[in-house]
Short mmCIF file of C-alpha atoms in Angstrom, two decimals:
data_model
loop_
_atom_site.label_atom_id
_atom_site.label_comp_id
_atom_site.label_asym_id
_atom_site.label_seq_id
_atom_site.Cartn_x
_atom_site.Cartn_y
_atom_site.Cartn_z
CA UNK A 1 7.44 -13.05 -44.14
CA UNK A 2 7.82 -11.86 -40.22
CA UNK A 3 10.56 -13.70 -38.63
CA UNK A 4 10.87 -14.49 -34.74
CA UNK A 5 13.51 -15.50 -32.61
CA UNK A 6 13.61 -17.32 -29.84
CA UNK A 7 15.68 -17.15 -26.93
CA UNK A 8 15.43 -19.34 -24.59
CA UNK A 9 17.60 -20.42 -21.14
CA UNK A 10 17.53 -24.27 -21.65
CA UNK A 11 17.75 -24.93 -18.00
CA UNK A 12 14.91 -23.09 -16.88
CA UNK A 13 11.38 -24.84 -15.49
CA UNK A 14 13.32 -27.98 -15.26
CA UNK A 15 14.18 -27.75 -19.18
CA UNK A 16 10.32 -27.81 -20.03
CA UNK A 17 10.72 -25.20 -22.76
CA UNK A 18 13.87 -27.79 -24.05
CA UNK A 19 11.31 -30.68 -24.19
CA UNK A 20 8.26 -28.55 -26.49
CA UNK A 21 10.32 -26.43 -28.60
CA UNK A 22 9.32 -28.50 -31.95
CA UNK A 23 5.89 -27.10 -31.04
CA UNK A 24 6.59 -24.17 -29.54
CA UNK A 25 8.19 -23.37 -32.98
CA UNK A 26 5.32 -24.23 -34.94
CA UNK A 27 2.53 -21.81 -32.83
CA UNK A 28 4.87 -19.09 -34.25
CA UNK A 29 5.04 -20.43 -37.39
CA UNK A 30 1.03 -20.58 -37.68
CA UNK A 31 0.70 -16.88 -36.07
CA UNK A 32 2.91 -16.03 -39.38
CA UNK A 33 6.82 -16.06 -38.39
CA UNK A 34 9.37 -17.29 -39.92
CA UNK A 35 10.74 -19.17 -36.26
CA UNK A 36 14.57 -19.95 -35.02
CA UNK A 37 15.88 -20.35 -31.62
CA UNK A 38 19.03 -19.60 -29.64
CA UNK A 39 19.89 -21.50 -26.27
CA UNK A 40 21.39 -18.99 -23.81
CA UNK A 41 25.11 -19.76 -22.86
CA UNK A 42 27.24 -19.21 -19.40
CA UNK A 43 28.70 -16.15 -21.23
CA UNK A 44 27.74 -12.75 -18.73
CA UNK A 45 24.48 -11.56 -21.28
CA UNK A 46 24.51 -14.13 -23.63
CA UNK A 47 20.21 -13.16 -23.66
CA UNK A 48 20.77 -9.46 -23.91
CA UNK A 49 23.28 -10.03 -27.31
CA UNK A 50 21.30 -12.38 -28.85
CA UNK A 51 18.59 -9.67 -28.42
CA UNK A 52 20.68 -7.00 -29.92
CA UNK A 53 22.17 -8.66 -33.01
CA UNK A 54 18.63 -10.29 -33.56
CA UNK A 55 16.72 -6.81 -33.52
CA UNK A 56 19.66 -5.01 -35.42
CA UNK A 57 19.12 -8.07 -38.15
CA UNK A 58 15.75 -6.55 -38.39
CA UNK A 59 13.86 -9.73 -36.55
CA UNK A 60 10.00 -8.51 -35.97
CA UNK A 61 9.79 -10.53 -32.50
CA UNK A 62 12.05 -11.52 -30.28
CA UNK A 63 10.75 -14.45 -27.52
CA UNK A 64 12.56 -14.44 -24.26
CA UNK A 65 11.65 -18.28 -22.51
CA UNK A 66 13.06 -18.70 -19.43
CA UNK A 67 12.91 -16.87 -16.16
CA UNK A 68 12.36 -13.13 -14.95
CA UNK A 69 16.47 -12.90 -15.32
CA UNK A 70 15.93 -13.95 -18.66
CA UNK A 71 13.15 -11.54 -19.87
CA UNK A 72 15.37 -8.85 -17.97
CA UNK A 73 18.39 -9.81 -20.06
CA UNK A 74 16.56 -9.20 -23.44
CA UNK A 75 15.04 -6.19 -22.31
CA UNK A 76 18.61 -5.01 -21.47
CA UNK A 77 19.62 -6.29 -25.07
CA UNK A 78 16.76 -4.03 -26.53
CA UNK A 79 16.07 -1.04 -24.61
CA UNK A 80 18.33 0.94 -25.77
CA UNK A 81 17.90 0.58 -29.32
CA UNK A 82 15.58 2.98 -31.27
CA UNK A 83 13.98 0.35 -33.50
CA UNK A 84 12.73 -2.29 -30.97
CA UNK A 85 10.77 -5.42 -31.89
CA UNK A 86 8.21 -6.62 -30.28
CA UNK A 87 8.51 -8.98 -28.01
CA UNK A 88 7.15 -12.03 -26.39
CA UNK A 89 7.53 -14.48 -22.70
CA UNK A 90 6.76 -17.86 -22.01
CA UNK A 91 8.03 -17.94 -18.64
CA UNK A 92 9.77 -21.24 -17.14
CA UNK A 93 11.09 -19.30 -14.08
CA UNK A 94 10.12 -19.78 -9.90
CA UNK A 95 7.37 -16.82 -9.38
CA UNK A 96 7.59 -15.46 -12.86
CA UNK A 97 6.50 -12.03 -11.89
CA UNK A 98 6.31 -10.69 -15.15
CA UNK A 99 4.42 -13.26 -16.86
CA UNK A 100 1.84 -12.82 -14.14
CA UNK A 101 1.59 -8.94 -15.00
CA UNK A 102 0.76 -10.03 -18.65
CA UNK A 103 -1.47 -12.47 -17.71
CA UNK A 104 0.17 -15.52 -19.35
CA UNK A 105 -0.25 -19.68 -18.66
CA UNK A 106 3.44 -20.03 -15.93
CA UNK A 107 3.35 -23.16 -15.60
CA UNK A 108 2.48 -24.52 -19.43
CA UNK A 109 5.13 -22.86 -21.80
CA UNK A 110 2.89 -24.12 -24.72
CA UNK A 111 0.17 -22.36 -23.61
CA UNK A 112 1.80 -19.07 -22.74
CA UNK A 113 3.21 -19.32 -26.70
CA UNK A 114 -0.60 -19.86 -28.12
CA UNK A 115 -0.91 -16.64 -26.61
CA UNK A 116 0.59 -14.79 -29.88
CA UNK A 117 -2.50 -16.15 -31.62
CA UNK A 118 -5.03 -14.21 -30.11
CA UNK A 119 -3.34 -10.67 -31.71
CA UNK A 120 -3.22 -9.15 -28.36
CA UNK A 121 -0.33 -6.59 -27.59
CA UNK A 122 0.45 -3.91 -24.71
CA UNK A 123 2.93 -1.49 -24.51
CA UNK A 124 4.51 -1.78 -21.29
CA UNK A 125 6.83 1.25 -19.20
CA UNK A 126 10.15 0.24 -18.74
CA UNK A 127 12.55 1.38 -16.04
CA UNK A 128 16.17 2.78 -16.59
CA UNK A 129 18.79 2.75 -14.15
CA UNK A 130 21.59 5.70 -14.12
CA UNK A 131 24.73 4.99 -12.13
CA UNK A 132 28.31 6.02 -12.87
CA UNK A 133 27.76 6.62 -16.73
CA UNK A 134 26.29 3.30 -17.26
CA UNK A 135 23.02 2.79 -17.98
CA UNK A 136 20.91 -0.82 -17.39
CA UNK A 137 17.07 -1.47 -17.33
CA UNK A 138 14.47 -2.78 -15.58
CA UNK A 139 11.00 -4.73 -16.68
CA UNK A 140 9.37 -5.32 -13.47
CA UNK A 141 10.84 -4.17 -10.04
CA UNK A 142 13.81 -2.53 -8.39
CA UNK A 143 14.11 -2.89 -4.29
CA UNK A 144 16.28 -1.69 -1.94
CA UNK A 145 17.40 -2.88 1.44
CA UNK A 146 17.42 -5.71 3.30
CA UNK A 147 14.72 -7.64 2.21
CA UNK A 148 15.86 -6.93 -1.67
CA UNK A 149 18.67 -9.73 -0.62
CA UNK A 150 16.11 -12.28 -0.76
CA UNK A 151 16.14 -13.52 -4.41
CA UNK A 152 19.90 -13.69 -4.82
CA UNK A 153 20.38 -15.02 -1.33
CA UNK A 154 18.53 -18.17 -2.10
CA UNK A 155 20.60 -20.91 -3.46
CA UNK A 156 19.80 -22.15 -7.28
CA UNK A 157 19.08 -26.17 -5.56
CA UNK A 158 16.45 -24.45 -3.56
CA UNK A 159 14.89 -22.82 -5.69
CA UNK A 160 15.02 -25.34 -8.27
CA UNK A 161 13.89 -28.20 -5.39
CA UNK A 162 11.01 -25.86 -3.67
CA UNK A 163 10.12 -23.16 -5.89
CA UNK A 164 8.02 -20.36 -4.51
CA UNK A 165 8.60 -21.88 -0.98
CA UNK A 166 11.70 -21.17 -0.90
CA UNK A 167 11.39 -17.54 -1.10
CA UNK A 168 9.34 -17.42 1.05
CA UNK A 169 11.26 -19.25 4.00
CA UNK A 170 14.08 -16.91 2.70
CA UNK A 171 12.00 -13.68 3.41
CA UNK A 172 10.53 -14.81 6.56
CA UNK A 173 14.27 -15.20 8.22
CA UNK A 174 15.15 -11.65 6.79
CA UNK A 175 12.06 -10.03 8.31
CA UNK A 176 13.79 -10.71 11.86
CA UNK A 177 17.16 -8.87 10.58
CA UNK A 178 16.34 -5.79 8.46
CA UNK A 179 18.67 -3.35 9.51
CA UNK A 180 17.25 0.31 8.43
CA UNK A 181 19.39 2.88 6.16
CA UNK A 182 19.63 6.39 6.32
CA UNK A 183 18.84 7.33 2.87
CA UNK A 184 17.29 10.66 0.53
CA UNK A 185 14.68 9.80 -2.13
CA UNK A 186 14.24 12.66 -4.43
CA UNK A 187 10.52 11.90 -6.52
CA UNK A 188 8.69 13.63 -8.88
CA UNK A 189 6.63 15.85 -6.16
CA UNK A 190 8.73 15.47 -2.85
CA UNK A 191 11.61 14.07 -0.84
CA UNK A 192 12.01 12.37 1.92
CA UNK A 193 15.01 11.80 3.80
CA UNK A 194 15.36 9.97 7.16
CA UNK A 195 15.68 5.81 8.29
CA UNK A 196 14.13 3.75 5.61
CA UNK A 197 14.05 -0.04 6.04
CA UNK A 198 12.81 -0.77 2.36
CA UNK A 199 12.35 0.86 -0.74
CA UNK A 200 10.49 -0.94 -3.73
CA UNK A 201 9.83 0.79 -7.53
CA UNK A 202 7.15 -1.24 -9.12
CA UNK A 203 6.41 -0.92 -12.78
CA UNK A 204 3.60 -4.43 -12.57
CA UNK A 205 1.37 -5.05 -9.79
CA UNK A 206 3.45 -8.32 -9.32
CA UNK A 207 6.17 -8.21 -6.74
CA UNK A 208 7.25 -11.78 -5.67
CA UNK A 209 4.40 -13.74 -6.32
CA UNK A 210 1.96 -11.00 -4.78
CA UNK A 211 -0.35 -8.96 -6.49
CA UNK A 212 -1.94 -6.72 -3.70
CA UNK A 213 1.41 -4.79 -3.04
CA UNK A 214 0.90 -2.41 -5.72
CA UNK A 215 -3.35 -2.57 -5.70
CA UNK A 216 -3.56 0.47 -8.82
CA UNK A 217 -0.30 -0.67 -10.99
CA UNK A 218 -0.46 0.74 -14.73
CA UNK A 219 1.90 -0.81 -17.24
CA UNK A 220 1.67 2.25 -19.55
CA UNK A 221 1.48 5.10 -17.52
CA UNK A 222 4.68 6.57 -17.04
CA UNK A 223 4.73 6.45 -13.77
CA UNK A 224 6.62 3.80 -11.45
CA UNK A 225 5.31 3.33 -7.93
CA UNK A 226 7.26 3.90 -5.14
CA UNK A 227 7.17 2.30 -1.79
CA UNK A 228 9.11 3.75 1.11
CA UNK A 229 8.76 1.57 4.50
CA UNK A 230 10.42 3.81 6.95
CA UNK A 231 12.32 2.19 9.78
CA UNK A 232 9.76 -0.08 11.38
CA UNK A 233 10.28 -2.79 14.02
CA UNK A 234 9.35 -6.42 13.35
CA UNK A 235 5.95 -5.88 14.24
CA UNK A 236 5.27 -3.15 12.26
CA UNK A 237 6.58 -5.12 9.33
CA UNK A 238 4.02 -7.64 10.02
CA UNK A 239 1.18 -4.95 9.92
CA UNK A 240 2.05 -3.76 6.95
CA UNK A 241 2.16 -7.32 5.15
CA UNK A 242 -1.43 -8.21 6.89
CA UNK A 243 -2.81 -4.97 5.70
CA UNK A 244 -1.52 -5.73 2.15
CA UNK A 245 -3.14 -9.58 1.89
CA UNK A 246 -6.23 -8.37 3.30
CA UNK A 247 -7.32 -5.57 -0.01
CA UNK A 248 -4.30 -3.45 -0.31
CA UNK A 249 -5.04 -1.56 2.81
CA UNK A 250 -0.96 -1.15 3.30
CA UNK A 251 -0.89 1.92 0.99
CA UNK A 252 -2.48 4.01 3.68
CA UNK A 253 -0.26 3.34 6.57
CA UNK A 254 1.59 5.82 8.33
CA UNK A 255 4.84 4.01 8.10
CA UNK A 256 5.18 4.05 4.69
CA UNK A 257 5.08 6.51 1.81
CA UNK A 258 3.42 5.87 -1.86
CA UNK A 259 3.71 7.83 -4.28
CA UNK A 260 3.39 7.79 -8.16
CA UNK A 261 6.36 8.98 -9.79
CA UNK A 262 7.82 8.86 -13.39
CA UNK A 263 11.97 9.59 -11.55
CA UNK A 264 12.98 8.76 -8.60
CA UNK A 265 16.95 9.13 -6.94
CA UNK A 266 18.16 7.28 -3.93
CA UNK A 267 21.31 8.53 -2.26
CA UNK A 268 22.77 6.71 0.83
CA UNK A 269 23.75 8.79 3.76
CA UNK A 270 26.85 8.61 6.01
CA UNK A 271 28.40 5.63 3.45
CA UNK A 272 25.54 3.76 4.21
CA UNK A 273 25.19 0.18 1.83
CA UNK A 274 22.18 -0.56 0.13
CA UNK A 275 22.25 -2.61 -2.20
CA UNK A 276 19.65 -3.40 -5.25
CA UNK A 277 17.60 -6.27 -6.30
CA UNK A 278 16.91 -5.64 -9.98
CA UNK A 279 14.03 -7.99 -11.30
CA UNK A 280 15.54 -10.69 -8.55
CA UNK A 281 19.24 -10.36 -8.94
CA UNK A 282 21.75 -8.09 -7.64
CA UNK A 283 22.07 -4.74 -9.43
CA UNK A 284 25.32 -3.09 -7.49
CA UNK A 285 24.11 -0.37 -4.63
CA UNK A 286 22.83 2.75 -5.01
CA UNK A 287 22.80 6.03 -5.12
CA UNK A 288 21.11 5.57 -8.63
CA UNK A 289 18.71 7.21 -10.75
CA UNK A 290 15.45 5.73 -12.40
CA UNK A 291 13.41 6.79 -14.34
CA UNK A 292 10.09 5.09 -16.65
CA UNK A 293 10.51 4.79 -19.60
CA UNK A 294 6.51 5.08 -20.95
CA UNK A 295 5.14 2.17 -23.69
CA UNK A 296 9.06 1.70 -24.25
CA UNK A 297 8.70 -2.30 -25.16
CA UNK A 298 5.17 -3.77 -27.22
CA UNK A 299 4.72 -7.25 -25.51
CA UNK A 300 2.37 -9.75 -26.83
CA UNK A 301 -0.42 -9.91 -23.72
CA UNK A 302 -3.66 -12.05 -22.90
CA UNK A 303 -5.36 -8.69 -22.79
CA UNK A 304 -8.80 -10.18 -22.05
CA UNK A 305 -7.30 -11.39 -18.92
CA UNK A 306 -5.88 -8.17 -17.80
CA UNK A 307 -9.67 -6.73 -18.55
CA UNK A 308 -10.52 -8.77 -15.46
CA UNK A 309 -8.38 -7.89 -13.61
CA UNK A 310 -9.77 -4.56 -14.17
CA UNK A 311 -13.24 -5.10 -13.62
CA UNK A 312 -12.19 -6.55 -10.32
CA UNK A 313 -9.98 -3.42 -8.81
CA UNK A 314 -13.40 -1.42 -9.99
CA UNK A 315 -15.34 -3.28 -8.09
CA UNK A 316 -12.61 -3.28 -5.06
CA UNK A 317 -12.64 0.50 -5.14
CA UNK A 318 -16.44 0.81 -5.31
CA UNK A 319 -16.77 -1.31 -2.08
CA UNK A 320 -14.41 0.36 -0.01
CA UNK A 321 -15.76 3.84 -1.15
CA UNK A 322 -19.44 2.12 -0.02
CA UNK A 323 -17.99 1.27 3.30
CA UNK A 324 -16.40 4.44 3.68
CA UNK A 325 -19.94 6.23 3.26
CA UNK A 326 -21.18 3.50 6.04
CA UNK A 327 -19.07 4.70 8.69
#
């Protein structure tokens, strides 16, 4: 028999996934594994070595409940392993970016566990992260610069109190103090090197809650997609995030630079800081190196629901390249 294991943070979502594990244990038992679980600990990666003995056991699933920082810690645990399980998320987070990208239930952790029932898998890129001889990884998004300070700069009562809200209030007040880096980005095709107010690496189309940032995210492709905003004033800022909530229309602005890339490296100039937010917490500063790592992790996925999603970017394009032909 397939056995699964569970790892869950047991203060997440207001200790919903606490409350339903008896049931959350047997969905996995009818989809066909054998089911335990493991409450994450104050120990610095308790996720990511629960993930690592489990898979080295020879565990065919491995569940990470619990927040982005949680799926991020089991992805750490597994990445660099060559036999990796597959693996599942029933998110109990704030935004729970990733869960959004696989188009699972974030706000019933029951529901987002029935999920394994429908035998629907993808398998999704994964970033690396070079720095100093250590290596980490990524599952969803790496930014740089000011704004990257909002997740961790938002204190844990907040967040817990007003959720989403909280961010953002948090990235509203940052807007008015980004302070702009001189920085060289080194990409598959190019470089630039000049001011740069933010830099984001997406490997989902769901950055904080938002799903028109990155308009043509793959999860498979190989290829990260990389934002640079260079320096811009407030108001320019502001353009950009209209253009983006009204179709995507941000990616063709001449303040900012997207490109699809499979490694990127950022190097600081002149001792410059700028610092990292790695799936929402702080990941050190840069310079760094990333690089995809294509159909590295098979999730289980609502599929049909990411078919939608696809019909509906089809029919985006096809619209704009009508109204393009009007004018």
């Amino acid at each position: 028999m397939k056995r699964a294991r569970i790892i869950y943070n047991p203060t997440s979502g207001r200790e919903a996934i606490k409350r339903e594990m008896l049931d959350i244990l047997s969905v996995y038992e009818k989809a066909g594994y054998e089911t335990s679980a493991f409450a994450t600990t104050p120990e610095p990666m308790s996720a990511a070595k629960e993930a690592k003995r489990a898979a080295e056991e020879g565990f065919d699933l491995i569940v990470a409940a619990g927040g982005d920082g949680t799926i991020n810690e089991v992805v750490n645990g597994l990445s660099p392993l060559k036999q990796r399980p597959m693996m599942a998320v029933i998110p109990a987070g704030t935004t729970n970016d990733y869960a959004r990208a696989l188009k699972l239930p974030r706000d019933e952790p029951l529901e987002a566990a029935k999920v394994i029932l429908q035998n629907e898998t993808i398998k999704m890129d994964i970033g690396q992260i070079d720095k100093d001889d250590k290596t980490k990884y990524f599952m969803n998004i790496a930014a740089l610069g000011t704004i990257s300070e909002v997740t961790y700069a938002v204190p844990s009562l907040m967040k817990s109190l007003y959720g989403y809200l909280a961010y953002l209030v948090k990235g509203a007040e940052l807007l008015t103090r980004i302070k702009p880096v001189n920085a060289t980005v080194q990409y598959d095709d190019g470089e630039y090197s000049g001011s740069i107010s933010m830099i984001f690496l997406a490997l989902t189309n769901s950055v904080g809650g938002f799903e028109s940032i990155v308009p043509d995210a793959q999860l498979d492709d190989g290829r990260f997609t990389l934002l640079i905003i260079k320096e811009s004033n407030l108001g320019q800022i502001l353009q950009m995030v209209a253009q983006m909530i009204n179709g995507g229309k941000h990616i063709n602005n001449p303040n900012l630079i997207y490109k699809k890339t499979n490694k990127v490296e950022i190097l600081p100039l002149n001792n410059a800081q700028m610092k990292v937010n790695i799936d929402g917490e702080y990941g050190g500063d840069a310079p760094m190196i990333f690089t995809d790592l294509q159909q590295h992790i098979e999730f289980v996925a609502n599929r049909s629901g990411m078919s939608e999603t696809v019909v509906s970017d089809a029919k985006r394009k096809f619209v704009e390249a009508a109204e393009k032909l009007e004018n």
